[in-house]
XYZ file of C-alpha atoms in Angstrom:
560
model
C -89.481 -20.802 -49.318
C -88.330 -17.281 -48.459
C -85.011 -15.933 -49.743
C -83.844 -15.612 -46.129
C -84.425 -19.305 -45.513
C -82.906 -20.250 -48.868
C -79.761 -18.366 -47.873
C -79.405 -20.584 -44.799
C -80.205 -23.845 -46.610
C -77.679 -26.654 -46.734
C -77.624 -30.336 -47.562
C -77.679 -32.614 -44.566
C -74.140 -33.658 -43.504
C -73.206 -37.151 -44.529
C -72.055 -37.975 -40.993
C -75.031 -36.305 -39.332
C -76.091 -39.480 -37.551
C -79.633 -40.736 -37.267
C -82.904 -38.940 -37.725
C -83.527 -35.408 -36.409
C -85.823 -35.625 -33.411
C -87.696 -33.362 -31.021
C -87.904 -29.690 -30.248
C -84.167 -29.512 -29.564
C -83.051 -30.631 -33.002
C -80.325 -28.274 -34.215
C -81.324 -28.563 -37.870
C -84.835 -28.364 -39.264
C -85.916 -29.807 -42.632
C -87.110 -27.380 -45.285
C -90.146 -28.440 -47.343
C -89.735 -29.137 -51.018
C -92.160 -28.082 -53.722
C -93.995 -31.409 -53.481
C -95.853 -32.432 -50.341
C -93.701 -34.655 -48.117
C -90.346 -33.869 -49.795
C -87.334 -32.133 -48.186
C -85.349 -29.490 -50.072
C -82.565 -29.209 -47.505
C -81.931 -28.224 -43.901
C -81.611 -24.942 -42.006
C -80.773 -23.927 -38.461
C -83.840 -24.678 -36.371
C -86.034 -21.624 -35.831
C -85.823 -21.786 -32.034
C -82.003 -21.720 -32.165
C -81.812 -18.989 -34.781
C -84.376 -16.878 -32.901
C -82.576 -17.311 -29.589
C -79.307 -16.174 -31.119
C -80.930 -13.257 -32.921
C -82.751 -12.068 -29.810
C -79.599 -12.338 -27.700
C -77.644 -10.299 -30.244
C -80.386 -7.657 -30.481
C -80.530 -7.200 -26.709
C -76.768 -6.950 -26.184
C -75.248 -3.462 -25.848
C -71.901 -2.851 -27.591
C -69.095 -1.466 -25.437
C -68.257 2.269 -25.540
C -65.153 1.496 -27.566
C -67.357 0.102 -30.324
C -69.413 3.316 -30.512
C -66.222 5.400 -30.663
C -64.984 3.172 -33.480
C -68.255 3.780 -35.337
C -67.809 7.541 -34.887
C -64.234 7.377 -36.180
C -64.718 5.105 -39.168
C -68.284 5.354 -40.463
C -69.418 8.301 -42.592
C -72.554 9.962 -43.936
C -75.895 8.192 -43.796
C -74.369 4.991 -42.375
C -73.069 6.954 -39.394
C -76.415 8.705 -38.890
C -78.337 5.418 -39.029
C -75.995 4.014 -36.397
C -76.900 6.971 -34.189
C -80.583 6.249 -34.753
C -80.008 2.637 -33.751
C -78.411 3.800 -30.500
C -81.262 6.230 -29.791
C -83.829 3.514 -30.544
C -82.240 1.432 -27.785
C -82.425 4.336 -25.348
C -78.642 4.806 -25.491
C -78.786 8.612 -25.614
C -75.154 9.214 -24.674
C -73.898 6.962 -27.471
C -76.438 8.408 -29.922
C -75.227 11.947 -29.215
C -71.623 10.861 -29.829
C -72.577 9.500 -33.253
C -74.831 12.408 -34.225
C -72.102 14.922 -33.383
C -69.648 13.007 -35.553
C -72.072 13.111 -38.493
C -73.530 16.589 -37.962
C -70.962 18.521 -39.969
C -71.837 16.659 -43.170
C -75.448 15.585 -42.806
C -78.589 17.650 -42.161
C -80.459 14.600 -40.822
C -77.782 14.117 -38.164
C -78.038 17.767 -37.117
C -81.818 17.461 -36.807
C -81.535 14.214 -34.839
C -79.018 15.777 -32.459
C -81.251 18.802 -31.910
C -84.338 16.638 -31.352
C -82.442 14.506 -28.847
C -81.362 17.573 -26.893
C -84.905 18.933 -26.927
C -86.217 15.596 -25.673
C -83.726 15.778 -22.794
C -84.741 19.345 -21.884
C -81.278 20.765 -22.645
C -82.554 24.121 -23.879
C -79.217 25.936 -24.018
C -77.515 23.043 -25.818
C -80.447 22.809 -28.208
C -80.221 26.511 -29.059
C -76.473 26.304 -29.658
C -76.962 23.309 -31.963
C -79.729 25.107 -33.854
C -77.599 28.214 -34.320
C -74.672 26.078 -35.508
C -76.924 24.345 -38.062
C -78.221 27.717 -39.260
C -74.683 29.043 -39.579
C -73.849 25.975 -41.671
C -76.489 27.072 -44.203
C -79.348 24.805 -43.126
C -82.367 26.841 -44.313
C -84.927 24.579 -42.701
C -83.175 24.790 -39.362
C -83.215 28.594 -39.631
C -87.025 28.496 -39.617
C -86.983 26.046 -36.727
C -84.624 28.290 -34.790
C -87.054 31.184 -35.201
C -89.948 29.032 -34.008
C -87.854 27.791 -31.087
C -87.079 31.334 -29.971
C -90.742 32.337 -30.384
C -91.818 29.457 -28.137
C -89.522 30.818 -25.474
C -90.871 34.358 -25.745
C -87.820 35.921 -27.390
C -89.755 37.806 -30.046
C -87.139 40.417 -30.921
C -84.613 37.701 -31.678
C -87.144 35.788 -33.781
C -87.642 38.640 -36.209
C -83.899 39.223 -36.410
C -83.238 35.572 -37.241
C -85.837 35.647 -40.040
C -84.613 38.933 -41.470
C -80.977 37.751 -41.347
C -82.076 34.722 -43.333
C -83.767 36.930 -45.909
C -80.630 39.043 -46.191
C -78.737 35.859 -47.074
C -81.248 35.030 -49.833
C -83.335 32.449 -47.953
C -86.769 33.342 -49.364
C -88.282 30.227 -47.815
C -88.414 32.145 -44.530
C -90.979 34.648 -45.854
C -93.978 32.525 -44.888
C -92.706 32.091 -41.323
C -91.969 35.803 -41.042
C -95.466 36.653 -42.299
C -97.065 34.356 -39.704
C -94.864 35.891 -36.999
C -95.808 39.450 -37.935
C -99.506 38.580 -38.070
C -99.322 36.835 -34.713
C -97.897 39.974 -33.112
C -100.483 42.359 -34.553
C -98.435 43.859 -37.362
C -101.070 43.225 -40.022
C -99.844 45.639 -42.686
C -96.306 44.244 -42.558
C -97.674 40.708 -42.551
C -99.734 41.336 -45.689
C -96.747 42.839 -47.456
C -94.609 39.835 -46.470
C -97.292 37.401 -47.671
C -97.327 39.171 -51.009
C -93.592 38.651 -51.281
C -93.989 34.984 -50.299
C -96.569 34.201 -53.015
C -94.503 36.063 -55.592
C -91.591 33.762 -54.811
C -93.479 30.479 -54.302
C -96.742 29.750 -56.090
C -97.701 27.014 -53.628
C -98.068 29.525 -50.770
C -101.323 31.013 -52.120
C -103.617 28.676 -50.161
C -101.779 29.471 -46.928
C -102.138 33.190 -47.696
C -105.881 32.783 -48.254
C -106.241 30.888 -44.965
C -104.341 33.680 -43.194
C -106.769 36.266 -44.583
C -109.844 34.214 -43.692
C -108.765 33.798 -40.079
C -108.587 37.575 -39.832
C -112.049 37.950 -41.389
C -110.565 39.802 -44.362
C -113.108 38.231 -46.720
C -112.776 40.619 -49.675
C -108.998 40.268 -49.625
C -109.330 36.474 -49.331
C -111.635 36.334 -52.364
C -109.217 38.437 -54.404
C -106.335 36.213 -53.292
C -108.304 33.149 -54.403
C -108.641 34.635 -57.876
C -104.959 35.564 -58.024
C -103.921 32.165 -56.713
C -106.125 30.373 -59.235
C -104.637 32.467 -62.051
C -101.147 31.590 -60.766
C -101.935 27.856 -60.924
C -102.612 27.055 -57.270
C -104.809 23.939 -57.267
C -106.431 24.609 -53.898
C -107.307 28.203 -54.778
C -108.778 27.244 -58.134
C -110.916 24.437 -56.740
C -112.209 26.580 -53.879
C -112.975 29.469 -56.218
C -114.898 27.212 -58.625
C -116.866 25.733 -55.733
C -117.728 29.198 -54.370
C -118.887 30.373 -57.798
C -121.010 27.250 -58.311
C -122.617 27.639 -54.888
C -123.332 31.258 -55.760
C -125.102 30.182 -58.974
C -122.346 31.707 -61.078
C -121.645 28.628 -63.185
C -120.505 30.595 -66.260
C -117.781 32.315 -64.206
C -116.730 28.979 -62.689
C -116.405 27.469 -66.143
C -114.414 30.465 -67.347
C -111.963 29.950 -64.472
C -111.498 26.318 -65.567
C -111.069 27.237 -69.234
C -108.326 29.743 -68.374
C -106.645 27.235 -66.080
C -106.836 24.468 -68.703
C -105.426 26.751 -71.388
C -102.527 27.608 -69.077
C -101.869 23.894 -68.463
C -102.524 24.005 -64.727
C -102.817 20.763 -62.747
C -105.951 18.678 -63.344
C -107.736 21.615 -64.987
C -108.383 19.820 -68.269
C -109.774 16.674 -66.655
C -112.047 18.649 -64.294
C -113.288 20.800 -67.163
C -113.877 17.818 -69.461
C -115.892 15.961 -66.827
C -117.928 19.095 -66.218
C -118.673 19.465 -69.922
C -119.628 15.775 -70.227
C -121.994 16.062 -67.266
C -123.742 18.907 -69.092
C -124.059 16.849 -72.290
C -121.505 18.963 -74.164
C -119.622 15.928 -75.469
C -118.016 17.591 -78.498
C -116.362 20.204 -76.272
C -115.420 17.535 -73.724
C -113.800 15.482 -76.475
C -111.649 18.441 -77.558
C -110.477 18.973 -73.962
C -109.723 15.269 -73.465
C -107.688 15.265 -76.669
C -105.682 18.252 -75.415
C -105.041 16.361 -72.185
C -103.884 13.274 -74.099
C -101.481 15.364 -76.182
C -100.194 17.721 -73.511
C -100.888 16.006 -70.190
C -102.810 17.447 -67.271
C -100.297 18.294 -64.596
C -99.894 15.264 -62.367
C -102.528 13.180 -64.175
C -100.946 10.938 -66.778
C -102.034 11.154 -70.355
C -103.043 7.464 -70.172
C -105.737 8.483 -67.671
C -107.074 11.061 -70.114
C -106.735 8.502 -72.910
C -109.004 6.137 -70.991
C -111.645 8.839 -70.475
C -111.539 9.789 -74.143
C -111.736 6.131 -75.156
C -114.831 5.648 -72.981
C -116.460 8.628 -74.668
C -115.686 7.270 -78.132
C -116.913 3.784 -77.250
C -120.201 5.155 -75.924
C -120.669 6.780 -79.326
C -119.810 3.546 -81.165
C -116.571 4.940 -82.616
C -114.569 1.745 -82.071
C -112.017 2.310 -84.840
C -111.083 5.709 -83.420
C -110.807 4.251 -79.921
C -108.512 1.504 -81.248
C -106.231 4.026 -82.938
C -106.203 6.161 -79.792
C -104.896 3.232 -77.742
C -102.416 2.192 -80.426
C -100.910 5.676 -80.151
C -100.546 5.055 -76.426
C -98.879 1.673 -76.987
C -96.428 3.258 -79.453
C -95.670 5.948 -76.861
C -94.964 3.266 -74.239
C -97.742 4.397 -71.918
C -98.526 2.018 -69.088
C -101.950 0.313 -69.382
C -102.378 1.363 -73.000
C -102.036 -2.298 -73.988
C -104.901 -3.181 -71.634
C -107.017 -0.372 -73.084
C -106.309 -1.551 -76.604
C -107.139 -5.154 -75.641
C -110.535 -4.022 -74.341
C -111.343 -2.404 -77.684
C -110.052 -5.388 -79.667
C -112.275 -7.698 -77.624
C -115.294 -5.517 -78.357
C -114.425 -5.739 -82.045
C -114.296 -9.547 -81.857
C -110.526 -9.825 -82.229
C -109.863 -11.792 -79.051
C -106.732 -13.601 -80.302
C -105.095 -10.247 -81.041
C -105.971 -9.020 -77.560
C -104.475 -12.142 -75.946
C -101.260 -11.882 -77.980
C -100.942 -8.224 -77.044
C -101.256 -8.810 -73.298
C -99.391 -12.115 -72.936
C -95.745 -10.886 -72.898
C -96.349 -8.368 -70.106
C -98.520 -10.784 -68.115
C -95.815 -13.466 -68.243
C -93.369 -10.933 -66.778
C -95.545 -10.666 -63.698
C -97.294 -7.336 -64.319
C -100.261 -7.724 -61.973
C -102.681 -5.387 -63.773
C -102.054 -6.952 -67.158
C -102.255 -10.442 -65.659
C -105.662 -9.717 -64.186
C -106.888 -8.199 -67.460
C -105.727 -11.202 -69.476
C -107.014 -13.787 -66.987
C -110.470 -12.213 -66.982
C -110.395 -11.996 -70.780
C -109.583 -15.692 -71.110
C -112.250 -16.567 -68.546
C -114.946 -14.609 -70.389
C -114.231 -16.627 -73.526
C -114.077 -20.060 -71.864
C -110.359 -20.528 -72.470
C -109.708 -22.042 -69.024
C -106.806 -24.255 -70.138
C -104.849 -21.222 -71.382
C -105.780 -19.304 -68.256
C -104.489 -22.135 -66.060
C -101.154 -22.361 -67.921
C -100.707 -18.598 -67.671
C -101.519 -18.408 -63.953
C -99.370 -21.452 -63.136
C -96.367 -19.916 -64.897
C -96.730 -16.526 -63.235
C -97.597 -17.948 -59.821
C -94.530 -20.186 -59.858
C -92.125 -17.473 -61.026
C -93.471 -14.292 -59.444
C -95.976 -15.459 -56.789
C -98.743 -13.492 -58.489
C -102.152 -14.728 -59.537
C -102.065 -17.589 -57.041
C -105.521 -16.862 -55.680
C -107.010 -16.707 -59.171
C -105.352 -19.996 -60.062
C -106.697 -21.646 -56.905
C -110.195 -20.342 -57.677
C -109.990 -21.749 -61.197
C -108.885 -25.152 -59.917
C -111.633 -25.219 -57.295
C -114.227 -24.277 -59.904
C -113.051 -27.287 -61.906
C -113.357 -29.599 -58.892
C -109.604 -29.970 -58.295
C -109.215 -29.070 -54.589
C -106.006 -31.048 -54.016
C -104.231 -29.127 -56.744
C -105.614 -25.851 -55.383
C -104.194 -26.759 -51.973
C -100.746 -27.450 -53.448
C -100.726 -24.120 -55.267
C -101.743 -22.210 -52.128
C -99.232 -24.092 -49.961
C -96.367 -23.219 -52.295
C -97.295 -19.542 -52.138
C -97.955 -19.541 -48.381
C -94.499 -20.922 -47.613
C -92.393 -18.898 -50.024
C -92.816 -15.537 -48.271
C -93.681 -13.713 -51.492
C -96.220 -11.006 -52.282
C -99.249 -13.272 -51.963
C -98.072 -15.376 -49.014
C -100.551 -13.862 -46.555
C -103.634 -14.195 -48.756
C -102.589 -17.695 -49.827
C -102.099 -18.800 -46.216
C -105.487 -17.426 -45.179
C -107.207 -19.049 -48.143
C -105.486 -22.377 -47.539
C -106.420 -22.458 -43.844
C -110.038 -21.777 -44.763
C -109.961 -24.534 -47.380
C -108.430 -27.054 -44.997
C -111.026 -26.234 -42.316
C -113.834 -26.556 -44.872
C -112.509 -30.015 -45.746
C -112.379 -31.028 -42.078
C -108.568 -31.117 -41.845
C -108.164 -29.043 -38.683
C -104.842 -30.638 -37.672
C -103.211 -29.718 -40.992
C -104.530 -26.154 -40.794
C -103.112 -25.779 -37.294
C -99.800 -27.298 -38.359
C -99.489 -24.840 -41.225
C -100.146 -21.854 -38.959
C -97.696 -23.092 -36.319
C -95.056 -23.683 -38.966
C -95.289 -20.123 -40.299
C -95.829 -18.548 -36.869
C -92.542 -20.104 -35.707
C -90.702 -17.717 -38.046
C -92.019 -14.754 -35.975
C -94.541 -13.771 -38.610
C -96.854 -11.377 -36.765
C -99.983 -11.960 -38.842
C -99.576 -15.753 -38.637
C -99.236 -15.594 -34.857
C -102.399 -13.503 -34.571
C -104.215 -15.952 -36.843
C -102.941 -18.879 -34.773
C -104.323 -17.378 -31.556
C -107.749 -16.871 -33.145
C -107.638 -20.335 -34.748
C -106.878 -22.063 -31.446
C -109.619 -20.170 -29.628
C -112.136 -20.993 -32.378
C -111.283 -24.593 -33.251
C -109.456 -25.924 -30.181
C -111.061 -23.788 -27.474
C -107.602 -23.284 -25.957
C -105.660 -20.126 -25.143
C -101.948 -20.094 -25.933
C -101.918 -16.349 -26.426
C -99.362 -15.559 -23.710
C -96.859 -18.078 -25.024
C -97.375 -16.919 -28.607
C -97.106 -13.208 -27.811
C -93.971 -13.818 -25.725
C -92.336 -15.600 -28.631
C -93.224 -12.717 -30.935
C -92.068 -10.106 -28.397
C -88.663 -11.789 -28.286
C -88.210 -12.765 -31.911
C -90.340 -10.505 -34.117
C -89.289 -7.389 -35.951
C -89.774 -3.982 -34.310
C -93.388 -3.658 -35.442
C -94.269 -7.167 -34.290
C -92.537 -6.608 -30.924
C -94.521 -3.399 -30.439
C -97.888 -5.077 -30.988
C -96.911 -8.173 -29.039
C -95.800 -5.962 -26.145
C -99.204 -4.313 -25.925
C -101.069 -7.630 -26.104
C -98.840 -9.117 -23.414
C -99.207 -6.013 -21.240
C -102.989 -6.469 -21.192
C -102.648 -10.170 -20.388
C -100.131 -9.619 -17.597
C -102.013 -6.648 -16.143
C -105.110 -8.805 -15.603
C -103.127 -10.906 -13.129
C -101.140 -8.046 -11.580
C -97.763 -9.122 -12.966
C -96.370 -5.583 -13.208
C -92.735 -6.589 -12.773
C -92.992 -8.782 -15.873
C -94.563 -5.907 -17.803
C -91.635 -3.648 -16.956
C -89.128 -6.339 -17.914
C -90.987 -6.877 -21.200
C -90.690 -3.224 -22.252
C -87.083 -2.901 -21.042
C -86.170 -5.865 -23.216
C -88.059 -4.359 -26.168
C -86.150 -1.105 -25.742
C -82.841 -2.952 -25.554
C -83.652 -4.571 -28.903
C -84.107 -1.162 -30.551
C -87.785 -0.505 -29.898
C -87.381 3.216 -30.329
C -88.781 6.355 -28.763
C -92.340 5.055 -28.488
C -91.170 2.057 -26.450
C -89.150 4.304 -24.138
C -92.260 6.446 -23.639
C -94.343 3.378 -22.751
C -91.733 2.318 -20.210
C -91.498 5.824 -18.729
C -95.295 6.053 -18.440
C -95.336 2.663 -16.735
C -92.781 3.847 -14.167
C -94.727 7.047 -13.553
C -97.961 5.076 -12.998
C -96.104 3.071 -10.329
C -95.147 6.287 -8.493
C -91.556 6.146 -9.765
C -91.658 9.607 -11.368
C -87.990 10.365 -10.746
C -86.979 7.192 -12.629
C -89.413 8.010 -15.415
C -88.032 11.543 -15.800
C -84.456 10.261 -15.738
C -85.272 7.658 -18.374
C -86.822 10.263 -20.697
C -83.888 12.616 -20.160
C -80.925 10.255 -20.101
C -82.116 6.999 -21.643
C -80.563 3.811 -20.343
C -76.973 4.276 -21.487
């Protein structure tokens, strides 16, 4: 049972009358953990969904939006503006964004984007200049690009140079591109040099700039300088070029220098290269350096695994064990699994199990898989079952493995119960458990139960379950309820589900020429917060019907 449903659960009222009957029952029973039992009652899905959809589609009065602007602050205020824009309420969104713009960069950007979408060029420029004056460095670059798009080149350069004068070095790259675009190559090169001096991650962009201008010698020199400065892209491209040019010794020297300097991934790339050439002693030294000092973004546990594999291939099990014990003492993730692998190879299976068990019982998926496979390899199915049952019940992990174990032992009814529990609780494995259970029920000839399960979950506006139900009915019942199902999802699903349902329904309705229903469908989706993409679909639909003026007005003004 999902946490959302649990939150609505209640005991049945003592004076509730007779049995609950029919599709109009106000309360619906919630299944217990055992088949056929009831854990409590919740508002029936149809009633809850109707109320939720009605609330989503309603538009608050102007006074409510003004109250939001007056009393909300920061990110909450900005998100409220986004909610208004997602409903096509551009006037209300602008009110909110303006209220939040003085304190929040996201609100300034949203306001500017909204104005640009509406074609309000002068208002957009004023808002961009205000954001720049407020110290928004990113918006300064955008202002320059905005002016460039409108052919105001003299102003572009002035904006960038004013930013530099204020210490905004992030504008150097944009200025360099601008100068290069307008044929001022010498100034552009000088500006690029300043940019890479300030920010090491600009080297690859500088190299690309040089290549596009066929400045191949300069690009090659920049690759070398970028590699020496620690730019990953430059180093990798330089090594590849040298290897292609049969200059392997130079390529290796580049990697050695980079590894010595501690640049990202250099040690791991170098070690793999050395191993591929059979130079295992040198590779081992590099892997050990990576374990001790890291390798940029690659964790030392990754290097520890590579070094362990090398040691195991050489039969040095004791050293591999000590290597992993160091990792466990350091608290490195997956070191326990690495140590367990070595212990198993040394015949110390009980130690390996004891090492992994605490983490597996806490629901760590990787450790759980490692331990379950370990127990399976050694025929300890009873322990494996107890482990998987405990973790599946508490964390909804390992359910599929538990079901497979039960099926292997000829216990399909128990496998069904395990999968049903997971399918209904809305946890991490609910989707895979539902799919597996439906397949199992069909295999056992219980089509009605499989359909009932899908309908039960689909009623909660679960998109995947609704799609599965459509396919199931077409395959096993040879019936088509797709329009009814997609309509339910379009009204009651989340924004993603409504988007997909809208497109499926549009195709269905278009086949029978029901264009008015298609328009109503997308208007309702927009009213429920469908967002910019839904507004664009609706505007395109209007334009296709020859209603271009309405489409333009919708894009410019929204519906508010």
